[in-house]
Amino acid sequence: MRMSAQHYAVVHALYRDHHGWLSHWLRNKLGCTQQAADLAQNTFIRVLQSRQLMQLQEPRAFLTVLAKRELYTFWRRRELEQAYLEALAQQPQANQPSPEDMLLIREAIAALDQLLNGLPPKIRQAFLLSRLDGLTHVQIADSMGKSVATIERYMKQALLHCYLAAR
Amino acid sequence: MKNTNPIASEAIDPVVLTAIDWMVRLDNGHASADVKAGFDHWIAANDRHRQAWQEMTRALQPASQLQSAQHQSPAQLSVIREVLSAPPSPQRRRLLNGMALVFVGLGTAYLLKRSPTGMALSADITTSTAERKTVILADGSQLTLDAESSIDLHFSAGKRLLTLHSGACIVQVATDPTRPFTVATAHGSVTALGTRFMVRRQPDRSLALVLQHSVMLAAGEQQQPLSENESAWFDSKGISPEREDMHSYAAWEDGVLDVRNQSLGEVVEALRAYRKDYLRVSPAAAQLRVFGVFQLDDAERSLRTLAQALPIRITHYGPWLTLIDSR
């Protein structure tokens, strides 16, 4: 990441003037000082990466929006972890992955979920059937009661969505 | 970067679109040797082609990781699918409602429109994009479905139950005192008391609108009669009566989208069921207020009409993507 001295000065001023306020705001949402501190830190990492700081007029509104995104990611991740552990608990002992695999899988689930965030459910389903289950487009079309042309359109939309989300 | 038009930075590289085309062609399960040779030729032709392909592959890395994890322990697949198929809970999603600012602030300009519809997997009667359908049911009742709707029918000696999974329906109920007629969604149920009414299922709540006579609405712990011209939203927590005249919500039956001071975001949401492509609307444009009557069956013309009335620009990317942003 390229960062000019001016950009750095703006971030520094933001941090100095609003970090305490933001941590407090997050603590009210989370009820936990430690997590609030982590998310405040993540929020400022986002601030560093943002490219339009020079025009900033409402710093706290800007910070709140970035922090909400962090909060969403945090809660969604916890929701996914819980769902994963519950689903795993339904499986027999023989099917449990090793702790290393489990960690990788949890990370990848969170990453893929974030990538697919906002995709319409049908398109999400078609994408998962193709990329996870490895079904052919004809098989997906059959299982979803759609034409192959529709599935291919879904796939293109999903791929573009992932491309834009990953940038 | 200038703040005047953050959307301009969002223009999608046509090479990426071509890379996506190739990916889908190669992926379909039985790509011919010709297709593979064509792809090899394309990717070797230009460094930018190879680069776009790598960008796509990198974007999809989490999916590849999960697929290889599943090779090591096959039973993981069902677990992973189950977890990823569940959408985020509504209160989490609501947190993102004010997110437009982030995207504009960061120069990434488009919010993705989510489809209002659920899955149409096992439904008895479904309609596809841009299709409306009217059927006469076994008891003589008449059922009209909006585009992208799906409904299950369960008729038995004691009841007539329709389960609406997605979209909207209008029913004209044939009288049968021994068998109540109910339309249910995940959010509650609407039981006819000799009548004509509409139910629309949205992701987070449903709408009941009584067109004739009355219905009994039940949701959560609550139960409430609705009379002619009355309407109410309902979800698993209960019922909230709507004071506005909601007849415009049933105008789809006549192939019309009747808009009275709604946001462009909502209008685009309604048009999606009538378009095969993916409509993306920029956050700034989504907030514009819209008045007017639009033809659903000519959604392309409706878009053009919108572009004439509002300060927006519409860009088509092939037959599967349309972007709407503010001028």
XYZ file of C-alpha atoms in Angstrom:
494
model
C 0.000 0.000 0.000
C 1.330 3.381 -1.005
C 0.800 6.088 1.587
C 1.671 9.750 1.342
C 2.787 11.802 4.321
C -0.409 13.783 4.048
C -2.559 10.655 4.126
C -0.664 9.447 7.150
C -1.173 12.777 8.930
C -4.937 12.599 8.357
C -5.114 9.060 9.736
C -3.020 10.061 12.686
C -5.339 12.992 13.498
C -8.379 10.741 13.172
C -6.851 8.229 15.533
C -5.858 10.873 18.083
C -9.255 12.620 18.079
C -11.657 9.723 17.747
C -10.074 6.432 18.778
C -11.306 6.746 22.373
C -14.786 7.651 21.246
C -14.898 4.751 18.761
C -13.713 2.211 21.356
C -16.451 3.407 23.666
C -19.066 3.161 20.916
C -17.962 -0.402 20.129
C -17.898 -1.372 23.794
C -21.546 -0.347 24.044
C -22.377 -2.609 21.114
C -20.294 -5.579 22.245
C -20.282 -5.324 26.028
C -16.653 -6.432 26.046
C -13.681 -4.090 26.324
C -11.172 -6.492 24.787
C -13.238 -7.221 21.686
C -14.103 -3.541 21.343
C -10.394 -2.699 21.342
C -9.724 -5.330 18.653
C -12.524 -4.077 16.428
C -11.474 -0.451 16.907
C -8.018 -1.487 15.741
C -9.453 -3.272 12.706
C -11.539 -0.224 11.917
C -8.441 1.953 11.809
C -6.749 -0.554 9.526
C -9.683 0.011 7.175
C -9.197 3.746 7.557
C -5.565 3.370 6.509
C -6.635 1.479 3.412
C -9.331 3.923 2.408
C -8.490 6.168 -0.470
C -10.744 9.146 0.058
C -9.750 10.537 3.400
C -8.936 13.985 2.075
C -12.584 14.846 1.512
C -13.682 13.592 4.896
C -16.235 15.942 6.451
C -18.000 13.823 9.046
C -15.214 11.762 10.601
C -17.405 10.047 13.200
C -20.085 9.094 10.684
C -17.330 7.678 8.473
C -15.787 5.748 11.367
C -19.174 4.415 12.462
C -19.869 3.015 9.027
C -16.480 1.304 8.872
C -16.926 0.010 12.417
C -20.365 -1.393 11.562
C -18.766 -3.404 8.815
C -16.259 -4.772 11.324
C -19.088 -5.572 13.733
C -21.006 -7.359 11.019
C -17.973 -9.428 10.062
C -17.334 -10.266 13.709
C -20.893 -11.372 14.462
C -21.334 -13.191 11.201
C -18.114 -15.072 11.834
C -19.285 -16.106 15.256
C -22.599 -17.212 13.758
C -20.744 -19.332 11.172
C -18.411 -20.839 13.775
C -21.370 -21.845 15.888
C -23.212 -23.332 12.931
C -20.070 -25.220 11.922
C -19.475 -26.663 15.385
C -23.130 -27.642 15.715
C -23.147 -29.342 12.320
C -19.924 -31.101 13.217
C -21.403 -32.338 16.483
C -24.029 -34.207 14.464
C -21.291 -36.201 12.726
C -19.845 -39.481 14.049
C -16.411 -39.388 15.656
C -14.792 -40.986 12.604
C -15.757 -37.987 10.467
C -14.207 -35.339 12.681
C -11.359 -33.465 10.962
C -7.961 -32.987 12.586
C -7.590 -29.743 14.563
C -5.366 -28.285 11.798
C -7.891 -29.124 9.085
C -10.664 -27.752 11.225
C -8.891 -24.429 11.581
C -8.312 -24.198 7.826
C -11.912 -25.103 7.105
C -13.245 -22.495 9.514
C -11.065 -19.819 7.962
C -12.101 -20.784 4.449
C -15.794 -20.889 5.360
C -15.585 -17.354 6.748
C -13.671 -16.150 3.681
C -16.105 -17.743 1.225
C -19.114 -16.454 3.128
C -17.724 -12.952 2.959
C -17.093 -13.358 -0.744
C -20.677 -14.479 -1.355
C -22.220 -11.892 0.952
C -25.126 -10.166 -0.772
C -25.508 -12.700 -3.567
C -29.162 -13.723 -4.152
C -29.908 -17.125 -2.531
C -30.534 -18.974 -5.800
C -27.260 -17.798 -7.298
C -25.437 -18.628 -4.089
C -26.911 -22.129 -4.188
C -25.925 -22.689 -7.821
C -22.406 -21.478 -7.075
C -22.010 -23.797 -4.078
C -23.332 -26.780 -6.027
C -20.800 -26.107 -8.758
C -17.740 -25.082 -6.784
C -18.146 -27.241 -3.668
C -20.090 -30.277 -4.837
C -18.530 -30.214 -8.276
C -21.840 -30.798 -10.046
C -22.069 -30.121 -13.777
C -24.316 -27.335 -14.999
C -26.802 -29.894 -16.285
C -26.973 -31.548 -12.845
C -27.415 -28.189 -11.147
C -30.136 -27.212 -13.611
C -31.962 -30.472 -12.839
C -31.687 -30.158 -9.096
C -32.836 -26.528 -9.078
C -35.568 -26.914 -11.696
C -33.946 -24.322 -13.982
C -32.612 -24.331 -17.513
C -28.901 -24.814 -18.156
C -28.802 -21.317 -19.679
C -30.142 -19.899 -16.414
C -27.523 -21.774 -14.391
C -24.757 -20.487 -16.632
C -26.075 -16.968 -16.189
C -26.103 -17.506 -12.404
C -22.528 -18.753 -12.539
C -21.356 -15.694 -14.445
C -23.107 -13.421 -11.999
C -21.590 -15.278 -9.036
C -18.098 -15.181 -10.518
C -18.321 -11.459 -11.217
C -19.622 -10.907 -7.702
C -16.643 -12.809 -6.257
C -14.225 -10.918 -8.467
C -15.589 -7.549 -7.301
C -15.766 -8.641 -3.670
C -12.183 -9.914 -3.677
C -10.662 -6.727 -5.028
C -8.908 10.000 -6.769
C -11.679 12.506 -7.276
C -14.835 12.353 -5.303
C -17.110 13.605 -8.049
C -17.805 10.240 -9.624
C -16.543 7.308 -7.593
C -18.589 5.038 -9.815
C -16.371 5.642 -12.800
C -13.631 3.681 -11.056
C -15.938 0.688 -10.975
C -15.970 0.128 -14.740
C -15.366 -3.559 -15.250
C -12.490 -4.628 -17.411
C -13.897 -6.450 -20.454
C -11.001 -8.915 -20.237
C -12.307 -9.998 -16.831
C -15.755 -10.536 -18.328
C -14.179 -12.690 -21.039
C -12.250 -14.645 -18.404
C -15.559 -15.297 -16.618
C -17.092 -16.489 -19.878
C -14.242 -18.975 -20.304
C -14.499 -20.142 -16.724
C -18.170 -20.956 -17.141
C -17.582 -22.682 -20.471
C -14.762 -24.816 -19.044
C -16.696 -25.511 -15.879
C -19.881 -26.887 -17.325
C -18.836 -30.475 -16.709
C -18.214 -31.602 -20.277
C -16.157 -28.988 -22.052
C -15.089 -30.283 -25.458
C -11.478 -30.472 -26.639
C -12.287 -27.541 -28.947
C -13.300 -25.357 -26.029
C -10.148 -26.288 -24.146
C -7.996 -25.547 -27.187
C -9.811 -22.232 -27.628
C -9.096 -21.349 -24.027
C -5.403 -22.258 -24.318
C -5.209 -20.022 -27.346
C -6.953 -17.145 -25.583
C -4.801 -17.260 -22.487
C -1.550 -17.510 -24.454
C -2.539 -14.623 -26.727
C -1.989 -11.800 -24.253
C -0.393 -11.214 -20.866
C -3.448 -9.318 -19.693
C -5.574 -12.416 -20.399
C -3.371 -14.546 -18.184
C -3.396 -11.868 -15.498
C -7.215 -11.589 -15.503
C -7.449 -15.359 -15.260
C -5.124 -15.368 -12.252
C -7.165 -12.606 -10.612
C -10.303 -14.708 -11.003
C -8.605 -17.825 -9.657
C -7.280 -15.914 -6.691
C -10.735 -14.469 -5.957
C -12.105 -18.008 -5.815
C -9.401 -19.359 -3.528
C -11.637 -19.899 -0.455
C -13.888 -22.135 -2.548
C -10.924 -24.158 -3.847
C -9.583 -24.534 -0.322
C -12.885 -25.931 0.870
C -13.016 -28.326 -2.041
C -9.579 -29.694 -1.261
C -10.361 -29.919 2.458
C -13.277 -32.066 1.511
C -11.018 -34.419 -0.468
C -9.129 -35.131 2.741
C -12.208 -35.806 4.837
C -15.216 -36.314 2.574
C -17.843 -36.077 5.308
C -16.905 -32.409 5.718
C -18.723 -31.473 2.553
C -22.206 -31.819 3.973
C -21.211 -29.877 7.075
C -19.652 -27.057 5.063
C -22.636 -26.879 2.728
C -25.064 -26.713 5.610
C -23.164 -23.851 7.213
C -22.761 -21.849 4.023
C -26.305 -22.339 2.793
C -27.775 -20.600 5.829
C -28.068 -16.882 5.117
C -26.954 -14.318 7.695
C -29.577 -13.670 10.338
C -31.797 -10.642 9.632
C -30.604 -8.549 12.567
C -27.041 -8.944 11.344
C -28.018 -7.956 7.847
C -29.853 -4.928 9.151
C -26.553 -3.673 10.465
C -25.451 -3.303 6.872
C -28.464 -1.241 5.814
C -26.606 2.004 6.272
C -23.580 0.688 4.436
C -23.911 2.764 1.280
C -21.607 5.340 2.780
C -18.781 2.868 3.180
C -18.859 1.858 -0.419
C -18.963 5.419 -1.647
C -16.380 6.427 0.905
C -13.990 3.777 -0.292
C -14.587 4.419 -3.933
C -16.174 1.030 -4.532
C -19.474 2.149 -5.712
C -22.054 -0.561 -6.155
C -24.319 -2.216 -3.656
C -25.521 -5.565 -4.828
C -29.238 -5.973 -5.040
C -30.306 -9.080 -3.275
C -32.984 -11.169 -4.863
C -36.271 -10.954 -2.979
C -37.033 -14.566 -3.769
C -36.156 -17.761 -1.977
C -35.599 -21.156 -3.485
C -38.041 -22.697 -5.899
C -37.038 -26.296 -5.399
C -39.961 -28.521 -4.591
C -42.833 -26.142 -5.190
C -45.878 -27.424 -7.002
C -46.446 -24.301 -9.066
C -43.677 -21.908 -10.002
C -43.274 -18.977 -12.334
C -40.005 -17.978 -13.907
C -38.558 -14.552 -14.601
C -41.038 -12.214 -16.310
C -43.798 -14.844 -16.193
C -47.202 -14.494 -14.525
C -49.583 -17.404 -14.351
C -53.243 -17.930 -13.463
C -54.511 -21.416 -12.644
C -57.864 -22.794 -11.531
C -57.378 -25.105 -8.560
C -59.221 -28.379 -7.950
C -61.839 -26.677 -5.761
C -62.582 -23.978 -8.330
C -60.511 -21.287 -6.602
C -58.418 -19.112 -8.860
C -54.711 -18.581 -8.167
C -52.556 -15.932 -9.857
C -48.800 -15.931 -9.327
C -46.403 -13.032 -9.885
C -43.057 -13.601 -11.626
C -40.405 -15.619 -9.743
C -42.952 -17.077 -7.344
C -43.348 -20.591 -6.032
C -46.173 -22.176 -4.104
C -47.022 -25.630 -2.731
C -50.587 -26.943 -2.636
C -51.898 -29.233 0.098
C -55.588 -30.019 -0.363
C -57.232 -32.576 1.901
C -60.671 -33.397 3.236
C -60.323 -30.896 6.083
C -58.248 -28.047 4.645
C -56.948 -26.155 1.648
C -53.415 -24.987 2.392
C -51.141 -23.077 0.020
C -47.551 -22.477 1.104
C -45.968 -19.477 -0.589
C -42.175 -19.859 -0.681
C -41.341 -16.802 -2.719
C -42.949 -14.018 -4.734
C -46.618 -13.130 -4.516
C -50.036 -14.617 -5.203
C -53.591 -13.358 -5.474
C -56.339 -15.872 -4.712
C -60.026 -15.756 -5.519
C -61.397 -18.329 -3.128
C -64.255 -20.687 -4.024
C -66.663 -21.117 -1.104
C -66.379 -24.358 0.823
C -67.556 -24.081 4.433
C -66.062 -27.462 5.380
C -62.547 -26.672 4.233
C -60.877 -23.396 5.259
C -58.570 -21.861 2.644
C -55.182 -20.685 3.951
C -52.112 -19.135 2.376
C -49.081 -19.579 4.622
C -45.550 -18.154 4.427
C -42.622 -18.664 6.777
C -43.930 -15.597 8.608
C -47.551 -16.523 9.325
C -50.816 -17.451 7.663
C -53.797 -15.770 6.028
C -57.110 -17.627 6.144
C -59.935 -16.611 3.826
C -63.369 -15.782 5.115
C -64.929 -15.998 1.608
C -62.753 -13.647 -0.338
C -60.076 -12.340 -2.700
C -56.680 -11.382 -1.284
C -52.996 -11.046 -2.020
C -49.985 -12.357 -0.130
C -46.435 -11.301 -0.942
C -43.490 -13.001 0.705
C -40.364 -10.922 1.197
C -37.171 -12.243 2.769
C -37.796 -10.793 6.210
C -41.596 -10.380 6.329
C -44.802 -10.919 4.348
C -47.644 -8.647 3.284
C -51.363 -9.502 3.275
C -53.753 -7.256 1.337
C -57.511 -7.910 1.298
C -59.119 -7.118 -2.049
C -62.626 -8.363 -1.171
C -64.445 -9.361 2.034
C -62.064 -10.316 4.823
C -59.391 -12.695 6.082
C -58.026 -13.892 9.404
C -54.319 -13.188 9.732
C -52.189 -15.205 12.175
C -48.498 -14.609 12.884
C -46.409 -15.369 15.951
C -48.761 -15.372 18.908
C -51.111 -12.848 17.314
C -54.313 -13.198 15.365
C -56.278 -10.422 13.711
C -59.095 -10.074 11.171
C -58.479 -7.817 8.148
C -61.350 -6.336 6.136
C -61.603 -5.254 2.530
C -58.871 -2.763 1.481
C -56.942 -3.349 4.694
C -53.424 -4.677 4.742
C -50.799 -5.720 7.251
C -47.187 -6.856 7.382
C -46.446 -9.975 9.371
C -43.494 -12.049 10.526
C -42.861 -14.706 13.125
C -42.958 -12.042 15.854
C -46.437 -10.761 15.016
C -48.578 -8.426 12.942
C -48.128 -4.749 12.079
C -51.158 -3.190 10.362
C -50.349 -0.881 7.421
C -52.234 2.418 7.290
C -51.296 3.354 3.721
C -53.398 2.225 0.776
C -51.426 -0.769 -0.456
C -53.411 -1.529 -3.632
C -50.412 -0.529 -5.717
C -48.737 -3.694 -4.348
C -51.294 -5.791 -6.229
C -50.928 -3.930 -9.545
C -48.611 -6.648 -10.852
C -51.723 -8.660 -11.587
C -52.376 -6.207 -14.429
C -48.731 -6.261 -15.503
C -48.096 -2.875 -13.987
C -45.689 -1.578 -11.400
C -47.462 1.278 -9.671
C -44.951 3.379 -7.771
C -45.858 6.177 -5.427
C -42.873 7.739 -3.770
C -40.696 4.669 -3.397
C -36.916 4.598 -3.659
C -35.301 3.552 -6.915
C -33.757 0.700 -4.937
C -37.221 -0.687 -4.205
C -38.352 -0.206 -7.801
C -35.310 -2.064 -9.086
C -36.030 -4.835 -6.583
C -39.533 -5.165 -8.055
C -38.251 -5.121 -11.644
C -35.723 -7.866 -10.942
C -38.391 -10.539 -11.086
C -39.035 -9.416 -14.649
C -35.484 -9.306 -15.929
C -33.100 -12.139 -16.662
C -30.005 -10.061 -16.102
C -28.424 -8.965 -12.877
C -29.413 -5.433 -11.955
C -26.931 -3.548 -9.839
C -27.792 -0.115 -8.578
C -25.357 2.346 -7.038
C -26.166 3.477 -3.484
C -26.594 7.097 -4.566
C -29.027 6.144 -7.334
C -30.897 3.703 -5.051
C -31.994 6.582 -2.870
C -33.708 8.595 -5.635
C -37.475 8.888 -5.193
C -39.679 7.499 -7.944
C -43.271 8.173 -8.960
C -44.980 6.567 -11.927
C -46.545 3.557 -13.552
C -44.280 1.116 -15.355
C -44.984 -1.825 -17.632
C -43.604 -5.004 -16.073
C -43.764 -6.958 -19.298
C -41.471 -4.477 -20.984
C -38.944 -4.032 -18.192
C -36.396 -2.695 -20.678
C -38.745 0.139 -21.603
C -39.438 0.757 -17.917
C -35.725 1.185 -17.359
C -35.514 3.622 -20.262
C -38.447 5.598 -18.858
C -36.672 5.752 -15.501
C -33.508 6.971 -17.201
C -35.471 9.795 -18.836
C -37.145 10.879 -15.603
C -34.220 10.529 -13.214
C -30.587 11.617 -13.209
C -29.304 8.105 -13.776
C -27.166 6.307 -16.319
C -27.849 2.731 -17.361
C -25.063 0.579 -18.756
C -25.539 -2.921 -20.152
C -22.710 -5.436 -19.993
C -23.805 -8.144 -22.352
C -27.094 -9.925 -21.696
C -26.453 -10.690 -18.047
C -25.459 -7.536 -16.224
C -26.963 -4.051 -16.084
C -25.565 -1.261 -13.942
C -27.554 1.757 -12.824
C -25.722 4.702 -11.387
C -26.400 8.371 -10.817
C -25.266 10.930 -13.362
